[in-house]
Amino acid sequence: MDISADLTRIALAEDGELKELYYESKRDESLVGNVYAGRVANVMPNLQAAFVDIGVGKNGYYYYGNARAVSDTEKNAAKPKVGDTLILQVEKDAVGSKGAVLTENFSFPGKFLVLLPKEAGEIGISRKITNSEERNRIREIVAELLPEGCGAIIRTNGQGKSKEEFEKEIVILAAKCEKLSHGMYLKPPALLLQENHPVKRAARDFYSADVDEYVVNDAEAYEELLETGDFDGENQPALKLHQEKLPLFESYYLESQSEKALDEHVWLKSGGFLVIEETEACVVIDVNTGKAAGKGDLQKTILKTNLEAAEEVAKQMRLRNLSGIIIIDFIDMADETAQKEVTKRLEAAVKKDRIKTVVVGMTELGLMQVTRKKTRPSLKRQMTTKCRACEGTGRLPSIEWTVTKMRREAESVFAHTIYNQLTVKADQRLLNAFAGQDGAWKKALEEKSGGTIRMEGTEMGFGQYEMEKEKIKR
């Protein structure tokens, strides 16, 4: 956990390999889990949805169509009116032009279980806890400890935990539930309950027997984590304060790996490669044979590359936090058995992911469909901003197109007789192309129009330019 004045970076590494990476700036801290007293700003009855002002800029989106109407009060809350106060929790962070997704189905996660204030008596247990005796033991303990009106989902980390450990966590989470009733007395919009600091949240989410050590470079965060009592005990991960001169990520050889996390191309050991592109609608991953092409039997090469790609795709989804609809274009396989083998390999690989990921299967066009639950923006959206030159498209107009446009504008300026001088400012290479070979096009326009064209080289991005028109007395 690398903490600086403006940015917190959290990495999960396995055997020195970077598996997950999260960035959180002070300016864009995640709101997931926060509870707000919000004011209904707009209602769309046809969609059974409302936009709610929670005081964070963009209005949040609340779908009330699945609200649990148990009492008369809840029935009224399920049909909000403009100006109403609603107590809601952030389910997903805002992305792009879309505001945060809000829900009235509250959940408060801990290390061993998730407390559900509106699921009276309901107890779900992680499927990864397979022993029936252990499942029954946990169910009996939690059923005895649950606050009235609450339910719970037991996380995988709950396996083997004692009654005392469950009780300690439930007491902490129940205190959050109690705060919900205070929300109706606040003037909206208002923050009712704030999720923990990103470091504490990461410590909770990553807490498991599989994690040997937590390392943090900030003394204050170290002390806060130490006070939780979750470290350095028997069967607990160790907590270490990094005090070396060499930066934390460099000490663990993670800096160079994190820099490659946004590469569009990802090479496979076989010589093939992936091309990963994120769009507003979905994520598209293209698998290519690359250098592997032409090595022995073609179908065997394709299968080997696709199997390796399936493993790598699962890794990249975790690392880049790709979510929503993900389309994977594997190399075409004529054999149906090979297709099933690749599907099984991908299904096995995504089981390592903490985020719910479903392999839907192949379409008729041979495209693999995968869905991964959205919880926060992808690594790309966290680490990058739109390019001013290309406005986020990733491409710039060709020099031929730009020069043609510049020349049309210049001709238009001189077509209005009140102007007789034009100053063009741009990158010198673009100016040279605009003027034509040996300045021939520029000279021809000056002779035809009787005007003068001045050119000023600047450090503007390639493809950008400015034109200033003037009337000069002669």
Coordinates of C-alpha atoms in Angstrom, one line a residue:
M1 CA 0.0 0.0 0.0
D2 CA 1.8 3.1 -1.3
I3 CA 0.4 6.3 0.2
S4 CA 1.4 9.8 -0.9
A5 CA -0.1 13.2 -0.4
D6 CA -2.4 13.0 -3.4
L7 CA -2.6 9.3 -4.3
T8 CA -3.0 5.9 -2.7
R9 CA -1.9 2.9 -4.7
I10 CA -2.8 -0.6 -3.6
A11 CA -1.3 -3.7 -5.2
L12 CA -1.9 -7.4 -4.7
A13 CA 1.2 -9.5 -5.6
E14 CA 1.5 -13.3 -5.8
D15 CA 5.1 -14.7 -6.0
G16 CA 6.3 -11.3 -7.1
E17 CA 3.8 -11.0 -9.9
L18 CA 1.3 -8.1 -9.9
K19 CA -2.3 -9.4 -9.8
E20 CA -4.4 -6.5 -8.8
L21 CA -3.8 -2.7 -8.8
Y22 CA -6.0 0.1 -7.5
Y23 CA -5.4 3.8 -7.7
E24 CA -7.4 6.3 -5.6
S25 CA -6.7 10.0 -5.7
K26 CA -7.9 12.4 -2.9
R27 CA -9.9 14.1 -5.6
D28 CA -11.6 10.9 -6.9
E29 CA -12.0 8.8 -3.8
S30 CA -14.4 5.9 -4.2
L31 CA -17.9 6.4 -2.8
V32 CA -18.9 2.8 -2.8
G33 CA -20.5 1.8 0.5
N34 CA -21.2 5.4 1.6
V35 CA -24.7 6.1 2.9
Y36 CA -26.4 9.4 2.1
A37 CA -29.6 11.2 3.0
G38 CA -30.4 12.3 -0.6
R39 CA -33.0 14.6 -2.1
V40 CA -35.0 13.4 -5.1
A41 CA -34.3 15.7 -7.9
N42 CA -36.2 14.0 -10.7
V43 CA -38.4 11.0 -11.1
M44 CA -39.0 8.9 -14.3
P45 CA -42.1 6.7 -13.6
N46 CA -41.8 4.8 -16.9
L47 CA -38.3 3.5 -15.9
Q48 CA -39.2 3.2 -12.2
A49 CA -36.1 5.3 -11.5
A50 CA -35.2 8.6 -9.9
F51 CA -32.2 10.9 -9.9
V52 CA -31.1 11.8 -6.4
D53 CA -28.9 14.6 -5.2
I54 CA -26.5 13.2 -2.7
G55 CA -24.2 16.3 -2.6
V56 CA -21.3 15.0 -4.8
G57 CA -21.9 16.9 -8.1
K58 CA -23.7 14.5 -10.4
N59 CA -27.0 13.2 -9.3
G60 CA -27.1 9.5 -8.4
Y61 CA -29.3 7.0 -10.2
Y62 CA -31.8 5.0 -8.1
Y63 CA -33.9 2.2 -9.5
Y64 CA -36.8 1.8 -7.2
G65 CA -38.5 -0.9 -9.2
N66 CA -36.8 -3.7 -7.1
A67 CA -37.4 -2.0 -3.7
R68 CA -38.6 -4.3 -1.0
A69 CA -42.0 -3.0 0.1
V70 CA -42.5 -4.6 3.5
S71 CA -44.2 -1.9 5.5
D72 CA -46.4 1.0 4.5
T73 CA -43.5 3.4 5.0
E74 CA -41.3 1.4 2.6
K75 CA -44.2 1.2 0.1
N76 CA -44.3 5.0 0.0
A77 CA -40.5 5.2 -0.2
A78 CA -40.6 2.9 -3.2
K79 CA -42.5 5.5 -5.2
P80 CA -40.5 8.7 -4.5
K81 CA -41.6 12.2 -5.3
V82 CA -39.4 15.2 -6.2
G83 CA -38.2 16.7 -3.0
D84 CA -38.4 13.5 -0.9
T85 CA -35.6 12.5 1.4
L86 CA -34.2 9.0 0.7
I87 CA -31.6 7.1 2.7
L88 CA -29.5 5.3 0.0
Q89 CA -26.1 3.6 -0.3
V90 CA -23.7 3.9 -3.2
E91 CA -23.5 0.6 -5.1
K92 CA -21.3 1.7 -8.0
D93 CA -19.1 4.8 -8.5
A94 CA -19.9 7.4 -11.2
V95 CA -18.3 6.6 -14.6
G96 CA -17.9 9.2 -17.3
S97 CA -21.1 11.2 -17.7
K98 CA -23.1 8.7 -15.5
G99 CA -23.7 9.4 -11.8
A100 CA -23.2 6.9 -9.0
V101 CA -25.7 4.0 -8.8
L102 CA -27.7 4.0 -5.6
T103 CA -29.6 1.3 -3.8
E104 CA -31.9 0.9 -0.8
N105 CA -30.6 -2.7 -0.3
F106 CA -27.9 -1.8 2.2
S107 CA -24.9 -4.1 2.8
F108 CA -22.1 -3.6 5.2
P109 CA -19.1 -5.9 4.5
G110 CA -16.6 -7.1 7.0
K111 CA -13.7 -9.5 6.8
F112 CA -15.8 -12.7 7.5
L113 CA -19.3 -11.7 6.6
V114 CA -21.6 -9.1 5.0
L115 CA -24.4 -7.7 7.2
L116 CA -27.7 -7.1 5.4
P117 CA -30.0 -4.8 7.4
K118 CA -33.1 -5.6 5.4
E119 CA -32.8 -9.4 5.0
A120 CA -34.3 -10.5 8.3
G121 CA -32.9 -14.0 9.3
E122 CA -31.5 -14.7 5.8
I123 CA -28.1 -16.4 5.9
G124 CA -26.1 -17.1 2.8
I125 CA -22.8 -18.9 2.8
S126 CA -20.0 -18.8 0.2
R127 CA -20.0 -21.7 -2.2
K128 CA -16.3 -22.0 -1.7
I129 CA -17.0 -23.3 1.8
T130 CA -17.9 -26.9 0.8
N131 CA -17.9 -28.9 4.0
S132 CA -21.5 -29.4 5.1
E133 CA -20.6 -29.7 8.8
E134 CA -18.7 -26.4 8.7
R135 CA -21.6 -24.7 6.9
N136 CA -24.0 -25.8 9.5
R137 CA -21.7 -24.7 12.3
I138 CA -21.3 -21.2 10.9
R139 CA -25.1 -20.9 10.2
E140 CA -25.9 -21.8 13.8
I141 CA -23.4 -19.3 15.2
V142 CA -24.4 -16.4 13.0
A143 CA -28.1 -17.1 13.4
E144 CA -27.7 -16.7 17.2
L145 CA -25.6 -13.5 16.8
L146 CA -27.6 -11.6 14.1
P147 CA -29.3 -8.3 15.2
E148 CA -33.1 -8.3 14.8
G149 CA -34.2 -7.7 11.3
C150 CA -30.8 -8.4 9.8
G151 CA -29.4 -11.1 7.5
A152 CA -25.9 -12.0 6.5
I153 CA -23.7 -13.5 3.8
I154 CA -20.8 -15.5 5.1
R155 CA -17.6 -14.8 3.1
T156 CA -15.0 -17.5 2.3
N157 CA -12.8 -16.0 5.0
G158 CA -15.4 -17.0 7.6
Q159 CA -14.4 -20.6 7.3
G160 CA -13.0 -21.9 10.6
K161 CA -13.7 -18.7 12.5
S162 CA -14.8 -18.9 16.1
K163 CA -18.0 -17.5 17.6
E164 CA -16.0 -14.8 19.3
E165 CA -14.5 -13.6 16.0
F166 CA -18.0 -13.5 14.4
E167 CA -19.4 -11.7 17.4
K168 CA -16.7 -9.0 17.3
E169 CA -17.3 -8.3 13.6
I170 CA -21.1 -8.3 13.9
V171 CA -21.0 -5.8 16.7
I172 CA -18.9 -3.4 14.6
L173 CA -21.2 -3.8 11.5
A174 CA -24.4 -3.5 13.6
A175 CA -23.3 -0.1 14.8
K176 CA -23.4 1.0 11.2
C177 CA -26.9 -0.3 10.8
E178 CA -28.1 1.7 13.7
K179 CA -27.0 4.9 12.0
L180 CA -29.5 4.4 9.2
S181 CA -32.4 5.5 11.4
H182 CA -30.7 8.9 12.0
G183 CA -30.7 9.8 8.3
M184 CA -34.3 11.1 8.2
Y185 CA -33.4 13.9 10.7
L186 CA -30.7 15.3 8.4
K187 CA -31.2 18.0 5.9
P188 CA -30.5 16.5 2.4
P189 CA -28.1 16.1 0.7
A190 CA -25.9 14.8 3.6
L191 CA -23.4 12.1 4.2
L192 CA -24.7 9.7 6.8
L193 CA -22.0 7.0 6.9
Q194 CA -18.6 7.0 5.2
E195 CA -16.8 3.9 4.1
N196 CA -13.4 3.4 5.6
H197 CA -10.1 4.9 4.4
P198 CA -9.0 3.1 1.2
V199 CA -6.2 1.3 3.0
K200 CA -8.6 -0.1 5.6
R201 CA -11.0 -1.1 2.9
A202 CA -8.2 -2.9 1.1
A203 CA -7.1 -4.6 4.3
R204 CA -10.7 -5.9 4.8
D205 CA -11.2 -7.0 1.2
F206 CA -7.9 -8.7 0.8
Y207 CA -8.0 -10.3 4.3
S208 CA -7.6 -14.0 4.0
A209 CA -5.4 -16.9 4.9
D210 CA -3.8 -16.6 1.5
V211 CA -2.3 -13.2 2.2
D212 CA 1.0 -13.5 4.2
E213 CA 1.9 -9.9 4.6
Y214 CA 0.6 -6.4 4.4
V215 CA 3.2 -3.7 3.7
V216 CA 2.4 0.0 4.0
N217 CA 4.7 3.0 3.7
D218 CA 2.7 5.5 5.9
A219 CA 3.2 5.5 9.7
E220 CA -0.3 6.8 10.4
A221 CA -2.0 4.2 8.3
Y222 CA 0.2 1.6 9.9
E223 CA -0.9 2.5 13.4
E224 CA -4.5 2.6 12.4
L225 CA -4.3 -0.9 10.9
L226 CA -2.3 -2.2 14.0
E227 CA -5.2 -1.0 16.3
T228 CA -7.7 -3.2 14.5
G229 CA -6.0 -6.3 16.1
D230 CA -6.2 -8.1 12.8
F231 CA -2.4 -8.6 12.3
D232 CA 0.5 -10.4 13.9
G233 CA -1.7 -12.8 15.8
E234 CA -1.9 -16.5 15.4
N235 CA -3.1 -17.4 11.8
Q236 CA -3.2 -13.7 10.9
P237 CA -1.2 -12.0 8.2
A238 CA 1.8 -9.9 9.3
L239 CA 1.8 -6.1 9.1
K240 CA 5.0 -4.3 8.1
L241 CA 5.9 -0.6 7.9
H242 CA 8.1 0.1 4.9
Q243 CA 10.9 2.6 5.9
E244 CA 13.6 2.0 3.3
K245 CA 14.9 4.7 1.0
L246 CA 13.9 2.8 -2.1
P247 CA 10.2 3.5 -2.9
L248 CA 7.8 0.7 -1.8
F249 CA 6.7 -0.5 -5.3
E250 CA 10.3 -0.5 -6.5
S251 CA 11.4 -2.6 -3.5
Y252 CA 8.9 -5.3 -4.5
Y253 CA 9.6 -5.0 -8.3
L254 CA 6.0 -3.8 -8.9
E255 CA 6.7 -0.3 -10.4
S256 CA 7.7 -1.6 -13.8
Q257 CA 4.8 -4.0 -13.8
S258 CA 2.3 -1.3 -12.9
E259 CA 3.6 0.9 -15.8
K260 CA 2.8 -1.9 -18.3
A261 CA -0.7 -2.4 -16.9
L262 CA -2.1 0.0 -19.5
D263 CA -0.3 -1.4 -22.6
E264 CA -2.7 -2.0 -25.4
H265 CA -0.8 -5.1 -26.5
V266 CA 0.0 -7.9 -24.1
W267 CA 2.4 -10.6 -25.4
L268 CA 1.9 -14.3 -24.6
K269 CA 4.8 -16.7 -24.1
S270 CA 3.8 -18.7 -27.2
G271 CA 4.5 -15.6 -29.3
G272 CA 0.8 -14.6 -29.7
F273 CA -0.6 -11.4 -28.2
L274 CA -3.8 -9.7 -27.0
V275 CA -5.1 -6.3 -28.0
I276 CA -7.3 -4.8 -25.3
E277 CA -9.6 -1.9 -26.1
E278 CA -12.1 -0.3 -23.7
T279 CA -15.2 1.5 -25.1
E280 CA -18.2 3.1 -23.4
A281 CA -20.4 0.0 -24.2
C282 CA -18.0 -2.9 -23.6
V283 CA -14.4 -4.1 -23.5
V284 CA -13.1 -5.9 -26.6
I285 CA -10.1 -8.3 -26.4
D286 CA -8.7 -9.6 -29.6
V287 CA -6.4 -12.7 -29.6
N288 CA -3.7 -13.0 -32.3
T289 CA -1.2 -15.7 -33.2
G290 CA 1.6 -13.1 -33.8
K291 CA 5.0 -14.7 -33.8
A292 CA 3.4 -18.1 -33.1
A293 CA 2.0 -18.3 -36.6
G294 CA 3.7 -20.8 -38.9
K295 CA 5.1 -23.0 -36.0
G296 CA 4.1 -26.6 -36.7
D297 CA 0.5 -27.8 -37.0
L298 CA -1.7 -24.8 -37.5
Q299 CA -4.7 -26.0 -35.4
K300 CA -2.5 -27.1 -32.5
T301 CA -0.8 -23.7 -32.6
I302 CA -4.2 -22.0 -32.5
L303 CA -5.4 -24.1 -29.6
K304 CA -2.2 -23.5 -27.6
T305 CA -2.4 -19.8 -28.2
N306 CA -6.1 -19.6 -27.3
L307 CA -5.6 -21.6 -24.1
E308 CA -2.7 -19.4 -23.1
A309 CA -4.8 -16.3 -24.0
A310 CA -7.7 -17.6 -21.8
E311 CA -5.3 -17.6 -18.7
E312 CA -4.0 -14.1 -19.6
V313 CA -7.4 -12.6 -20.2
A314 CA -8.5 -13.6 -16.7
K315 CA -5.3 -12.0 -15.3
Q316 CA -5.8 -8.8 -17.3
M317 CA -9.4 -8.5 -16.2
R318 CA -8.3 -8.5 -12.6
L319 CA -5.3 -6.3 -13.1
R320 CA -7.0 -3.6 -15.1
N321 CA -10.4 -4.0 -13.3
L322 CA -12.2 -4.5 -16.6
S323 CA -15.9 -4.9 -16.0
G324 CA -19.4 -4.9 -17.6
I325 CA -19.7 -6.8 -20.9
I326 CA -16.4 -8.2 -22.1
I327 CA -16.1 -9.7 -25.6
I328 CA -13.1 -11.9 -26.4
D329 CA -12.3 -12.7 -30.1
F330 CA -10.3 -15.9 -29.8
I331 CA -8.6 -17.2 -32.9
D332 CA -11.1 -19.1 -35.0
M333 CA -11.3 -22.8 -34.0
A334 CA -12.9 -25.3 -36.4
D335 CA -13.0 -28.1 -33.8
E336 CA -15.9 -27.8 -31.4
T337 CA -13.9 -29.8 -28.8
A338 CA -11.2 -27.2 -28.9
Q339 CA -13.8 -24.5 -28.3
K340 CA -15.1 -26.3 -25.2
E341 CA -11.5 -26.7 -23.9
V342 CA -10.8 -23.0 -24.2
T343 CA -14.1 -22.2 -22.5
K344 CA -13.3 -24.5 -19.6
R345 CA -9.8 -23.0 -19.3
L346 CA -11.3 -19.5 -19.1
E347 CA -14.0 -20.6 -16.5
A348 CA -11.3 -22.1 -14.3
A349 CA -9.1 -19.0 -14.6
V350 CA -11.8 -16.5 -13.6
K351 CA -12.5 -18.5 -10.4
K352 CA -9.4 -16.9 -8.9
D353 CA -11.1 -13.5 -9.2
R354 CA -12.6 -11.8 -6.1
I355 CA -15.1 -10.0 -8.3
K356 CA -18.0 -12.0 -9.6
T357 CA -17.2 -13.0 -13.2
V358 CA -19.4 -15.1 -15.4
V359 CA -18.3 -16.8 -18.7
V360 CA -21.5 -16.7 -20.7
G361 CA -20.2 -18.7 -23.7
M362 CA -19.6 -18.4 -27.4
T363 CA -21.9 -16.4 -29.8
E364 CA -22.8 -17.7 -33.3
L365 CA -20.0 -15.5 -34.6
G366 CA -17.4 -17.3 -32.4
L367 CA -17.0 -14.5 -29.9
M368 CA -16.7 -15.3 -26.2
Q369 CA -19.0 -13.4 -23.9
V370 CA -18.0 -12.6 -20.3
T371 CA -19.6 -10.4 -17.7
R372 CA -17.7 -9.0 -14.7
K373 CA -19.5 -7.0 -11.9
K374 CA -18.9 -3.3 -12.0
T375 CA -17.7 -1.9 -8.7
R376 CA -15.5 1.0 -9.6
P377 CA -13.8 2.6 -12.7
S378 CA -11.2 0.5 -14.6
L379 CA -7.5 1.1 -14.0
K380 CA -7.4 3.0 -17.4
R381 CA -10.1 5.4 -16.3
Q382 CA -8.4 6.0 -13.0
M383 CA -4.9 6.5 -14.4
T384 CA -5.5 8.4 -17.6
T385 CA -7.4 11.4 -18.8
K386 CA -8.7 12.3 -22.3
C387 CA -6.1 13.6 -24.7
R388 CA -6.8 17.2 -25.7
A389 CA -5.5 16.7 -29.2
C390 CA -7.7 13.6 -30.0
E391 CA -10.5 14.2 -27.5
G392 CA -10.3 10.7 -26.3
T393 CA -10.6 8.9 -29.7
G394 CA -7.0 7.7 -29.6
R395 CA -6.5 9.0 -33.2
L396 CA -5.7 12.3 -34.9
P397 CA -6.7 13.6 -38.4
S398 CA -4.2 12.7 -41.1
I399 CA -1.9 15.4 -42.3
E400 CA -3.5 15.4 -45.7
W401 CA -7.0 16.0 -44.2
T402 CA -5.7 18.7 -41.9
V403 CA -3.8 20.5 -44.6
T404 CA -6.8 20.5 -46.9
K405 CA -8.9 21.9 -44.1
M406 CA -6.4 24.7 -43.4
R407 CA -6.2 25.6 -47.1
R408 CA -10.0 25.9 -47.4
E409 CA -10.1 28.2 -44.3
A410 CA -7.3 30.3 -45.8
E411 CA -9.1 30.7 -49.1
S412 CA -12.3 31.6 -47.3
V413 CA -10.5 34.4 -45.3
F414 CA -9.2 36.1 -48.4
A415 CA -12.6 35.7 -50.2
H416 CA -13.8 38.4 -47.8
T417 CA -12.1 41.5 -49.1
I418 CA -11.9 43.2 -45.7
Y419 CA -9.0 40.9 -44.7
N420 CA -5.6 41.0 -46.5
Q421 CA -3.3 39.3 -43.9
L422 CA -3.5 35.9 -42.4
T423 CA -1.2 34.5 -39.6
V424 CA -1.1 30.8 -39.4
K425 CA 0.4 29.2 -36.2
A426 CA 1.1 25.5 -36.0
D427 CA 3.9 22.9 -35.7
Q428 CA 6.6 23.6 -38.2
R429 CA 6.1 20.3 -40.1
L430 CA 2.4 21.1 -40.5
L431 CA 3.2 24.6 -41.7
N432 CA 5.6 23.2 -44.3
A433 CA 2.9 20.9 -45.6
F434 CA 0.4 23.7 -45.6
A435 CA 2.7 26.0 -47.7
G436 CA 3.3 23.2 -50.3
Q437 CA 6.6 22.2 -51.9
D438 CA 8.9 25.1 -51.9
G439 CA 6.0 27.2 -50.6
A440 CA 4.2 26.9 -54.0
W441 CA 0.6 26.7 -52.7
K442 CA 1.1 29.7 -50.3
K443 CA 2.6 31.9 -53.1
A444 CA -0.2 31.0 -55.5
L445 CA -2.9 32.0 -53.0
E446 CA -1.1 35.3 -52.2
E447 CA -0.8 36.2 -55.8
K448 CA -4.4 35.3 -56.5
S449 CA -5.9 37.1 -53.5
G450 CA -3.4 39.9 -53.1
G451 CA -3.1 39.1 -49.5
T452 CA -0.2 38.0 -47.3
I453 CA 0.2 34.8 -45.3
R454 CA 2.5 34.8 -42.3
M455 CA 3.6 31.5 -40.7
E456 CA 4.7 31.1 -37.1
G457 CA 6.1 27.8 -35.8
T458 CA 4.8 26.8 -32.3
E459 CA 5.0 23.8 -30.0
M460 CA 1.3 22.9 -30.6
G461 CA 0.4 19.3 -30.9
F462 CA 0.7 17.9 -34.4
G463 CA -2.6 18.5 -36.2
Q464 CA -3.5 21.6 -34.1
Y465 CA -3.3 25.1 -35.6
E466 CA -4.6 28.7 -35.2
M467 CA -5.4 31.3 -37.8
E468 CA -5.6 35.0 -37.1
K469 CA -7.0 37.3 -39.8
E470 CA -6.3 41.0 -40.0
K471 CA -6.8 44.1 -42.3
I472 CA -3.5 45.8 -42.8
K473 CA -3.4 49.3 -44.3
R474 CA -1.1 49.6 -47.3

